[in-house]
XYZ file of C-alpha atoms in Angstrom:
640
model
C 0.000 0.000 0.000
C 2.792 2.458 0.910
C 4.578 1.597 -2.340
C 1.439 2.388 -4.354
C 0.932 5.735 -2.608
C 4.573 6.667 -3.248
C 4.332 5.803 -6.926
C 1.050 7.711 -7.265
C 2.767 10.934 -6.231
C 0.196 13.739 -6.071
C -2.749 11.646 -7.310
C -5.862 12.461 -5.267
C -7.812 9.420 -4.039
C -10.360 8.488 -1.355
C -10.758 4.694 -1.786
C -8.098 2.014 -2.045
C -8.739 -1.359 -3.652
C -6.189 -3.999 -2.734
C -5.951 -7.266 -4.658
C -3.250 -9.901 -5.071
C -0.225 -8.196 -6.565
C -1.969 -4.884 -7.292
C -3.322 -1.782 -5.613
C -5.823 0.632 -7.169
C -6.210 4.120 -5.756
C -9.675 5.404 -6.656
C -11.157 8.872 -6.601
C -14.958 8.888 -6.184
C -17.339 11.823 -5.923
C -17.827 13.249 -2.423
C -19.563 10.664 -0.222
C -21.367 13.383 1.786
C -22.811 15.057 -1.298
C -23.561 12.190 -3.680
C -25.684 9.226 -2.630
C -24.154 6.817 -5.168
C -20.797 8.354 -6.141
C -19.380 7.962 -9.628
C -15.737 7.053 -10.181
C -13.743 10.093 -11.347
C -10.255 8.637 -11.702
C -8.110 5.633 -10.847
C -4.412 4.957 -10.403
C -3.401 1.291 -10.600
C -0.060 -0.080 -9.432
C 1.294 -3.534 -10.326
C 3.318 -4.381 -7.228
C 5.366 -7.077 -9.008
C 6.540 -5.089 -11.985
C 6.152 -1.585 -10.574
C 4.166 -0.534 -13.647
C 1.419 2.067 -13.173
C -1.611 3.167 -15.163
C -3.909 6.145 -14.640
C -7.448 6.405 -16.024
C -9.664 9.502 -16.152
C -13.397 8.698 -15.843
C -14.594 12.241 -15.165
C -15.449 12.957 -18.812
C -17.049 9.624 -19.532
C -20.852 9.727 -19.842
C -21.282 6.356 -18.165
C -18.706 5.939 -15.367
C -18.781 3.161 -12.749
C -21.045 3.747 -9.715
C -20.323 2.912 -6.063
C -22.963 1.244 -3.897
C -22.937 0.375 -0.164
C -20.434 3.137 0.530
C -20.904 2.739 4.311
C -18.860 -0.478 4.098
C -15.800 1.594 3.173
C -16.004 3.675 6.354
C -14.720 2.851 9.864
C -17.247 1.260 12.234
C -17.448 4.411 14.373
C -17.815 6.862 11.484
C -20.845 9.080 12.245
C -22.005 8.912 8.619
C -22.518 5.152 8.629
C -26.132 5.136 9.928
C -27.254 7.550 7.188
C -25.430 5.681 4.422
C -26.541 2.256 5.700
C -30.148 3.482 5.729
C -29.788 4.348 2.038
C -28.529 0.823 1.339
C -31.435 -0.735 3.254
C -33.937 1.319 1.232
C -32.287 0.138 -1.998
C -32.445 -3.471 -0.828
C -36.082 -3.041 0.150
C -36.902 -2.034 -3.438
C -34.912 -4.942 -4.904
C -32.331 -2.680 -6.547
C -29.422 -4.968 -5.752
C -31.075 -8.164 -7.002
C -28.786 -8.246 -10.085
C -25.464 -6.624 -9.080
C -23.900 -7.200 -12.504
C -26.482 -4.897 -14.110
C -26.177 -1.824 -11.908
C -22.451 -1.047 -12.047
C -22.604 2.060 -14.246
C -24.436 5.373 -14.023
C -26.704 4.742 -17.010
C -27.705 1.266 -15.833
C -28.354 2.570 -12.339
C -30.505 5.544 -13.364
C -32.497 3.375 -15.778
C -33.251 0.924 -12.970
C -34.308 3.711 -10.612
C -36.643 5.082 -13.270
C -38.097 1.610 -13.836
C -38.739 1.281 -10.088
C -40.351 4.726 -9.924
C -37.634 6.166 -7.692
C -35.394 9.200 -7.646
C -32.376 10.259 -5.584
C -32.863 13.103 -3.131
C -29.782 13.947 -1.099
C -28.832 10.765 0.749
C -32.242 9.141 0.225
C -34.280 7.262 -2.353
C -37.833 8.601 -2.706
C -40.733 7.853 -5.029
C -40.894 9.945 -8.181
C -43.330 12.803 -7.681
C -43.070 12.621 -3.905
C -42.910 15.862 -1.952
C -39.397 17.214 -1.452
C -38.881 18.006 2.242
C -35.733 19.276 3.943
C -36.032 18.258 7.584
C -34.177 20.524 10.024
C -33.286 17.984 12.714
C -30.902 20.325 14.520
C -33.761 22.681 15.443
C -35.192 20.108 17.871
C -32.301 20.645 20.300
C -33.440 22.483 23.428
C -31.790 24.200 26.365
C -32.253 22.268 29.638
C -32.147 23.747 33.098
C -32.285 20.335 34.745
C -30.995 16.883 33.922
C -33.191 15.240 31.280
C -35.831 12.749 32.354
C -34.028 9.723 30.820
C -30.851 10.467 32.778
C -32.799 11.145 35.964
C -34.504 7.766 35.577
C -31.192 6.070 34.782
C -29.712 7.340 38.032
C -32.856 6.658 40.077
C -33.092 3.040 38.855
C -29.372 2.335 39.191
C -28.714 2.032 35.445
C -26.057 4.713 35.915
C -24.184 3.950 39.156
C -21.685 6.438 40.481
C -18.269 6.125 38.884
C -19.652 5.032 35.501
C -18.945 6.912 32.285
C -21.655 8.299 29.976
C -21.659 8.903 26.210
C -24.553 11.169 25.186
C -25.157 10.099 21.565
C -26.898 13.020 19.853
C -26.329 15.349 22.797
C -27.882 18.463 21.260
C -26.588 21.518 23.091
C -24.792 19.340 25.649
C -26.677 20.314 28.801
C -26.917 16.713 30.072
C -23.166 16.287 29.585
C -22.525 19.466 31.573
C -24.896 18.440 34.380
C -23.474 14.927 34.667
C -19.894 16.212 34.603
C -20.690 18.669 37.396
C -22.110 15.749 39.406
C -18.836 13.840 39.154
C -19.519 11.530 36.211
C -17.154 11.108 33.293
C -19.540 12.402 30.629
C -18.971 13.333 27.011
C -21.225 13.865 24.019
C -21.441 14.060 20.257
C -24.037 15.672 18.009
C -23.923 15.753 14.195
C -24.839 19.458 14.115
C -24.111 21.093 17.467
C -21.023 19.070 18.521
C -19.683 17.279 15.424
C -16.154 17.217 16.857
C -17.291 15.627 20.137
C -15.656 12.307 21.079
C -17.241 9.077 19.905
C -15.866 6.305 22.102
C -17.218 3.494 24.300
C -18.734 4.307 27.675
C -20.413 2.346 30.453
C -23.751 3.940 29.556
C -24.907 5.406 26.255
C -27.753 7.900 26.340
C -29.822 7.941 23.131
C -32.287 10.537 24.378
C -34.967 11.950 22.076
C -32.942 11.213 18.945
C -34.881 8.456 17.181
C -38.118 10.459 17.221
C -36.624 13.296 15.123
C -35.234 11.009 12.390
C -37.675 10.851 9.479
C -36.074 7.840 7.751
C -37.140 4.617 9.486
C -34.060 2.743 8.263
C -31.786 5.458 9.578
C -33.551 5.149 12.947
C -32.572 1.490 13.016
C -28.985 2.181 12.021
C -28.733 4.985 14.587
C -29.986 2.661 17.325
C -27.410 0.034 16.355
C -24.599 2.574 16.092
C -25.312 3.978 19.557
C -25.516 0.448 20.993
C -22.056 -0.357 19.614
C -20.551 2.171 22.060
C -22.309 0.782 25.177
C -20.135 -1.296 27.504
C -22.792 -1.929 30.175
C -26.130 -0.406 29.124
C -27.958 2.060 26.912
C -30.964 4.243 27.665
C -33.336 5.028 24.780
C -35.952 7.767 25.111
C -38.493 9.043 22.585
C -41.600 11.197 22.419
C -44.694 9.110 23.126
C -48.195 9.295 21.730
C -50.468 11.659 23.586
C -47.659 13.951 24.760
C -47.776 16.284 21.794
C -50.477 18.401 20.153
C -50.920 17.174 16.571
C -53.490 19.799 15.629
C -51.027 22.044 13.770
C -48.736 19.310 12.473
C -48.667 17.869 8.978
C -48.486 14.078 8.487
C -45.230 12.972 6.856
C -44.054 9.375 6.433
C -44.759 7.690 9.792
C -44.720 10.914 11.787
C -45.446 14.627 11.492
C -43.761 17.792 10.239
C -43.847 20.944 12.363
C -44.077 24.546 11.220
C -40.351 24.888 12.039
C -39.432 22.220 9.505
C -38.665 19.567 12.105
C -39.954 15.991 12.190
C -41.538 14.150 15.114
C -42.373 10.473 15.332
C -44.579 9.655 18.343
C -44.082 6.090 19.572
C -46.387 3.769 21.481
C -44.814 2.076 24.524
C -45.154 -1.412 23.066
C -44.009 -0.184 19.659
C -40.768 1.176 21.102
C -40.099 -1.970 23.145
C -40.593 -4.213 20.107
C -38.414 -1.960 17.951
C -35.489 -2.131 20.382
C -35.801 -5.884 20.916
C -36.156 -6.680 17.208
C -33.137 -4.607 16.201
C -30.744 -5.309 19.096
C -31.852 -8.815 20.054
C -32.092 -7.804 23.721
C -35.280 -7.423 25.769
C -35.328 -3.830 27.078
C -36.636 -2.753 30.485
C -39.064 0.143 30.754
C -37.919 2.911 33.101
C -40.776 5.251 32.277
C -43.170 6.283 29.552
C -41.118 6.237 26.357
C -37.895 5.427 28.236
C -36.211 2.004 28.061
C -32.882 0.575 29.182
C -31.126 -2.273 27.383
C -28.178 -4.104 28.935
C -24.936 -5.839 28.004
C -24.007 -6.253 31.680
C -26.470 -8.858 32.958
C -25.516 -8.383 36.606
C -26.409 -4.714 36.286
C -29.665 -5.704 34.597
C -30.567 -7.927 37.560
C -29.945 -5.101 39.999
C -32.090 -2.704 37.987
C -34.836 -5.295 37.517
C -35.063 -5.786 41.248
C -34.817 -2.090 42.059
C -37.581 -1.009 39.675
C -39.982 -3.618 41.093
C -39.223 -2.892 44.720
C -41.269 -0.701 46.980
C -39.790 2.731 47.535
C -38.819 3.491 51.129
C -38.740 7.210 51.856
C -37.228 8.297 55.116
C -36.287 11.850 56.041
C -32.676 12.155 57.135
C -31.535 14.738 59.653
C -34.680 14.992 61.820
C -33.590 14.820 65.455
C -35.283 15.289 68.847
C -34.395 18.478 70.793
C -31.184 18.359 72.803
C -31.668 17.738 76.506
C -30.313 20.352 78.874
C -27.234 19.158 80.768
C -25.341 20.615 83.709
C -22.738 23.139 82.608
C -20.270 22.300 85.378
C -17.815 20.960 82.823
C -17.373 20.890 79.073
C -19.861 18.393 77.595
C -18.391 15.192 76.216
C -19.976 14.211 72.923
C -20.624 10.496 72.723
C -19.434 8.550 69.670
C -22.958 7.995 68.246
C -23.612 11.729 68.283
C -20.231 12.565 66.773
C -20.841 10.345 63.769
C -24.623 10.757 63.629
C -24.645 12.005 59.977
C -22.654 8.942 58.868
C -24.902 6.598 60.842
C -28.008 8.110 59.270
C -26.560 7.532 55.797
C -25.819 3.914 56.701
C -29.248 3.439 58.296
C -30.959 4.742 55.154
C -28.903 2.287 53.055
C -29.836 -0.565 55.419
C -33.512 0.338 55.095
C -33.240 0.170 51.318
C -31.764 -3.346 51.541
C -33.833 -4.452 54.534
C -30.710 -5.863 56.240
C -27.232 -4.979 57.517
C -24.708 -4.358 54.757
C -21.395 -6.044 54.103
C -18.443 -3.678 54.176
C -18.138 -3.625 50.372
C -21.799 -2.609 50.059
C -21.261 0.609 52.008
C -21.642 3.713 49.803
C -18.180 4.779 48.646
C -18.271 8.219 50.252
C -19.470 6.704 53.541
C -16.520 4.317 53.661
C -14.176 7.282 53.282
C -15.942 9.287 55.976
C -15.870 6.411 58.475
C -12.220 5.775 57.718
C -11.458 9.442 58.417
C -12.941 9.152 61.942
C -11.397 5.685 62.466
C -14.677 3.794 62.768
C -14.933 0.314 61.272
C -17.880 -0.810 59.178
C -18.748 -3.415 61.810
C -18.814 -0.838 64.612
C -20.993 1.505 62.567
C -23.395 -1.355 61.799
C -23.626 -2.316 65.484
C -24.522 1.267 66.377
C -27.265 1.284 63.724
C -28.670 -1.937 65.192
C -28.814 -0.405 68.676
C -31.585 1.687 70.184
C -30.323 4.750 68.285
C -32.789 3.855 65.537
C -36.240 2.299 65.398
C -35.518 -1.380 64.751
C -39.164 -1.992 63.913
C -38.613 0.201 60.897
C -35.880 -2.160 59.701
C -38.141 -5.158 60.324
C -40.855 -3.603 58.142
C -38.264 -2.884 55.480
C -36.984 -6.463 55.657
C -40.494 -7.854 55.183
C -41.005 -5.642 52.153
C -37.617 -6.534 50.689
C -38.302 -10.237 51.120
C -41.655 -9.806 49.411
C -40.007 -7.952 46.540
C -37.423 -10.718 46.149
C -40.146 -13.335 46.116
C -41.973 -11.549 43.302
C -38.697 -11.104 41.448
C -37.808 -14.820 41.598
C -41.321 -15.827 40.633
C -41.106 -13.634 37.542
C -37.993 -15.489 36.385
C -40.244 -18.494 35.804
C -42.544 -16.615 33.439
C -41.970 -17.172 29.702
C -40.087 -14.246 28.211
C -38.430 -13.225 31.468
C -34.627 -13.080 31.450
C -32.828 -15.997 33.064
C -29.396 -15.924 34.620
C -26.904 -18.633 35.521
C -25.732 -16.620 38.509
C -27.087 -13.868 40.700
C -25.510 -10.510 41.361
C -23.524 -10.583 44.600
C -25.858 -8.217 46.460
C -28.815 -10.443 45.555
C -26.900 -13.487 46.742
C -26.602 -11.825 50.146
C -30.311 -10.994 50.081
C -31.197 -14.602 49.327
C -29.037 -15.920 52.148
C -30.482 -13.397 54.603
C -34.161 -13.727 53.747
C -34.489 -17.324 52.493
C -31.445 -19.215 53.687
C -30.595 -20.635 50.255
C -31.196 -20.121 46.565
C -33.162 -23.373 46.363
C -35.479 -22.274 49.177
C -36.085 -18.934 47.483
C -36.941 -20.610 44.187
C -39.285 -23.074 45.847
C -41.199 -20.322 47.599
C -41.263 -18.276 44.399
C -42.620 -21.295 42.526
C -45.487 -21.543 45.000
C -46.213 -17.848 44.508
C -46.254 -18.262 40.725
C -48.715 -21.145 40.991
C -50.870 -19.062 43.359
C -50.993 -16.271 40.776
C -52.739 -18.684 38.423
C -55.402 -19.738 40.909
C -58.633 -17.708 41.024
C -59.081 -18.283 44.783
C -55.602 -16.943 45.577
C -56.127 -14.010 43.249
C -59.510 -13.246 44.782
C -57.925 -13.262 48.228
C -55.184 -10.889 47.057
C -57.663 -8.552 45.385
C -59.849 -8.496 48.492
C -56.805 -7.538 50.559
C -55.967 -4.744 48.107
C -59.517 -3.405 48.221
C -59.544 -3.575 52.035
C -56.342 -1.522 52.032
C -58.013 1.078 49.804
C -55.779 0.443 46.781
C -58.441 0.024 44.105
C -61.953 -1.253 43.471
C -63.933 -3.752 41.431
C -65.086 -2.303 38.133
C -67.522 -5.187 37.746
C -67.933 -8.594 39.353
C -64.776 -10.002 37.794
C -62.570 -6.963 37.058
C -60.303 -5.257 39.586
C -59.100 -1.783 38.595
C -56.325 0.191 40.278
C -54.036 3.138 39.592
C -50.525 2.086 38.513
C -48.685 4.175 41.168
C -49.963 1.779 43.887
C -48.572 -1.328 42.148
C -45.709 -1.780 44.622
C -48.173 -1.699 47.518
C -50.381 -4.501 46.203
C -50.246 -8.039 47.655
C -47.491 -10.142 46.017
C -49.845 -12.468 44.132
C -51.609 -9.500 42.480
C -48.397 -7.629 41.796
C -46.840 -10.724 40.222
C -49.654 -11.161 37.709
C -49.485 -7.498 36.708
C -45.697 -7.547 36.323
C -45.893 -10.694 34.188
C -48.339 -8.836 31.980
C -45.881 -5.957 31.930
C -43.217 -8.282 30.519
C -45.383 -8.822 27.440
C -46.307 -5.141 27.205
C -42.791 -3.799 27.647
C -43.207 -2.702 31.260
C -46.039 -1.179 33.247
C -44.533 2.288 32.820
C -46.645 4.644 30.757
C -49.894 3.029 31.885
C -52.137 4.933 34.310
C -54.666 2.246 35.300
C -54.826 -1.528 35.092
C -57.899 -3.743 34.754
C -57.304 -7.295 35.945
C -59.667 -10.231 35.575
C -59.748 -12.088 38.866
C -60.793 -15.483 37.494
C -58.797 -15.391 34.228
C -55.185 -14.504 33.352
C -56.117 -11.376 31.415
C -55.186 -7.752 32.018
C -55.697 -4.423 30.310
C -53.165 -1.606 30.690
C -54.832 1.778 30.229
C -52.899 4.890 29.197
C -54.692 8.235 29.413
C -54.115 11.545 27.682
C -53.984 13.270 31.076
C -54.570 10.939 34.009
C -54.676 13.871 36.452
C -57.780 15.416 34.857
C -61.198 14.884 36.435
C -62.344 12.972 33.362
C -59.349 11.343 31.647
C -59.527 10.445 27.963
C -58.204 6.964 27.198
C -55.344 7.158 24.731
C -54.325 3.495 24.499
C -55.430 0.127 25.875
C -53.090 -2.863 25.805
C -54.880 -6.161 26.389
C -52.699 -8.995 27.664
C -53.654 -12.673 27.722
C -51.096 -14.417 29.913
C -52.465 -17.839 29.049
C -51.787 -17.336 25.362
C -48.908 -14.867 25.914
C -50.623 -12.572 23.429
C -50.848 -8.777 23.231
C -53.400 -6.567 21.525
C -53.143 -2.776 21.361
C -56.232 -0.624 20.848
C -56.361 3.161 20.527
C -59.998 4.127 21.164
C -61.404 7.404 19.963
C -62.844 9.788 22.536
C -63.601 7.279 25.302
C -63.556 8.605 28.862
C -62.587 6.821 32.058
C -65.575 7.531 34.314
C -65.779 7.451 38.127
C -62.018 7.678 38.482
C -62.232 8.355 42.210
C -63.293 4.769 42.960
C -59.988 3.436 41.707
C -57.631 5.914 43.352
C -55.908 4.902 46.606
C -57.637 6.182 49.723
C -54.604 8.322 50.564
C -54.459 10.038 47.168
C -54.449 13.812 47.832
C -57.074 14.626 45.183
C -59.378 11.656 45.804
C -61.944 13.580 47.864
C -62.419 16.238 45.172
C -62.555 13.543 42.490
C -65.288 11.691 44.392
C -67.365 14.897 44.603
C -66.982 15.370 40.865
C -67.999 11.752 40.219
C -71.076 12.251 42.421
C -72.172 15.154 40.236
C -71.959 12.948 37.147
C -74.071 10.289 38.836
C -76.616 12.813 40.148
C -76.991 14.311 36.672
C -77.667 10.881 35.171
C -74.692 11.218 32.867
C -73.027 8.102 34.224
C -74.633 4.900 35.442
C -73.580 3.413 38.807
C -71.509 0.782 36.988
C -69.479 3.515 35.263
C -71.046 3.561 31.811
C -71.343 6.882 30.059
C -71.134 8.693 26.699
C -68.089 9.484 24.652
C -66.441 12.815 25.336
C -67.904 14.531 22.254
C -71.413 13.373 23.161
C -70.922 14.530 26.745
C -69.851 18.001 25.672
C -72.814 18.271 23.340
C -75.207 17.072 26.069
C -73.895 19.599 28.553
C -74.030 22.393 25.999
C -77.686 21.710 25.227
C -78.502 21.409 28.923
C -76.838 24.715 29.670
C -78.560 26.489 26.775
C -81.955 25.067 27.699
C -81.875 25.851 31.392
C -79.205 27.898 33.142
C -78.142 26.081 36.257
C -77.235 27.215 39.714
C -73.620 26.956 40.777
C -72.821 23.432 41.945
C -76.013 21.889 40.567
C -74.584 19.760 37.730
C -71.318 19.694 35.801
C -70.833 22.077 32.919
C -68.478 21.926 29.996
C -65.898 24.049 31.813
C -65.544 21.298 34.434
C -63.629 19.160 31.967
C -59.990 19.649 31.182
C -59.829 17.004 28.459
C -60.028 17.659 24.754
C -63.180 16.457 22.940
C -62.972 13.462 20.629
C -65.299 12.103 17.965
C -68.777 11.052 19.032
C -70.037 7.498 18.914
C -71.833 5.400 21.443
C -69.011 3.957 23.511
C -67.904 4.406 27.108
C -65.503 3.147 29.723
């Protein structure tokens, strides 16, 4: 190769072709400008004889054409996803079916014409199709806080302290700045705003709100794969979800919408995004939130996150202390050891509450280990102090019971088809198993009994009755239990297990607002609302799960309301009392039947308008159209 370059002298080239005994230096049209570059010139060197030959193709009417140009670029070249998407479109139209007949410009253009296609930039589009220049860079926004995907990654343990982060498509770089300020090794790249940013492997890759602004579906796939190639441990993918954007002023384009600013938005369904990630990467992703998924290379990390996201959240204020007792001032007060290291003990106690047990030394938070070392206190001594009467030991017992319950649900889920299986457990989970069950075999046996219970109507009825007694939901009809998703972690294990198994098929329970569960049959419906906080939510999407058949069906109803919401809220929900008053008005006005049946939103608005016009009402008498914060839909005769 070096010999050929030396012999070529000042010959300009951008592609080298190496064969046995010969090297050809080729000059093609600019890859960034031309979708299928034509050969302009070549310089061939015979390595055996040293003879050279130069050919000028620039004036030929029918020069050779280059296809699949992404294969000539390094794996980490940022242009590869765009070029590979072009190749996939060509393959989809059968353009490469006969490679021997597409090698020159004339042959290639004739084939495109025959297929009804034309070249537009780096894309193939149907002849006569609208020409649109999408301004992707305009979707970048300035953030005052860390983005939701990164907040969820930290909260769920996908991004532990000390891990590095590559923000792929970082926009203006605000997440990188925030993470760096928090002590993470964070760096980012963006094709428009930070094209010179580093592109190198990291523990976590953040692909946040990138796929939804890419108008080419093949390029979305290639972008997902390219970002995944940089992830050592995990990747977080976030997109805009259906129902979170106003489509009224947007223009349909391909599988999404164009905005007045010339940007593109694709709104994903939760199940759609999960299936897309799994189909393209071959890994089952975990939902962290609505439109936010994590996918893992590190299976130990995945286990930790799986357990954490299905565990009850223990909130405990730190720093609240009783008033100091007055002591004689005859001599300088001596501060006891527990009081001197009280802040460190409270940090350790909070960590013990999260685990439901004492921690091994290596499980201590890193900063806590350093602080205890500075005051010459061992981990064992600090643990003994936490297990003394300094703290409420009943609180730890409650935490332990909850942690054991969470572990039981977790192990039971491993037996469900489609759940990930592991040959070994993460070390922290091994300690949990030993503490709460004695052995792995005992944990699995108890989990197996729980899984069988989840399939028995009597056990499920008992669990549902317990949930209703605790004020965590209500029966919608004789066989259907409905509850609000935020109370999931408070439900009895047998109920929670069935819902989480359904979530495996749906792509997580995140994004759903309510769940309907058949008590006597393994069927569930996950309900996502346009605005679940409104008095009368409009149902955006319903995902029906049949666990017996492991089947999923997604329905997007038009203008159906979720009536009598107050019945299904937990008794301690702050807005439940006001919601119940609102529901009573609907019942008193005859708009809704006692079993929750009522008109579609459009019909309801029309009914209330006519009622108001016919007879002005006194304040508080019946609901009026201003009582509703939801947008009207089309009118038919359905209800929820």
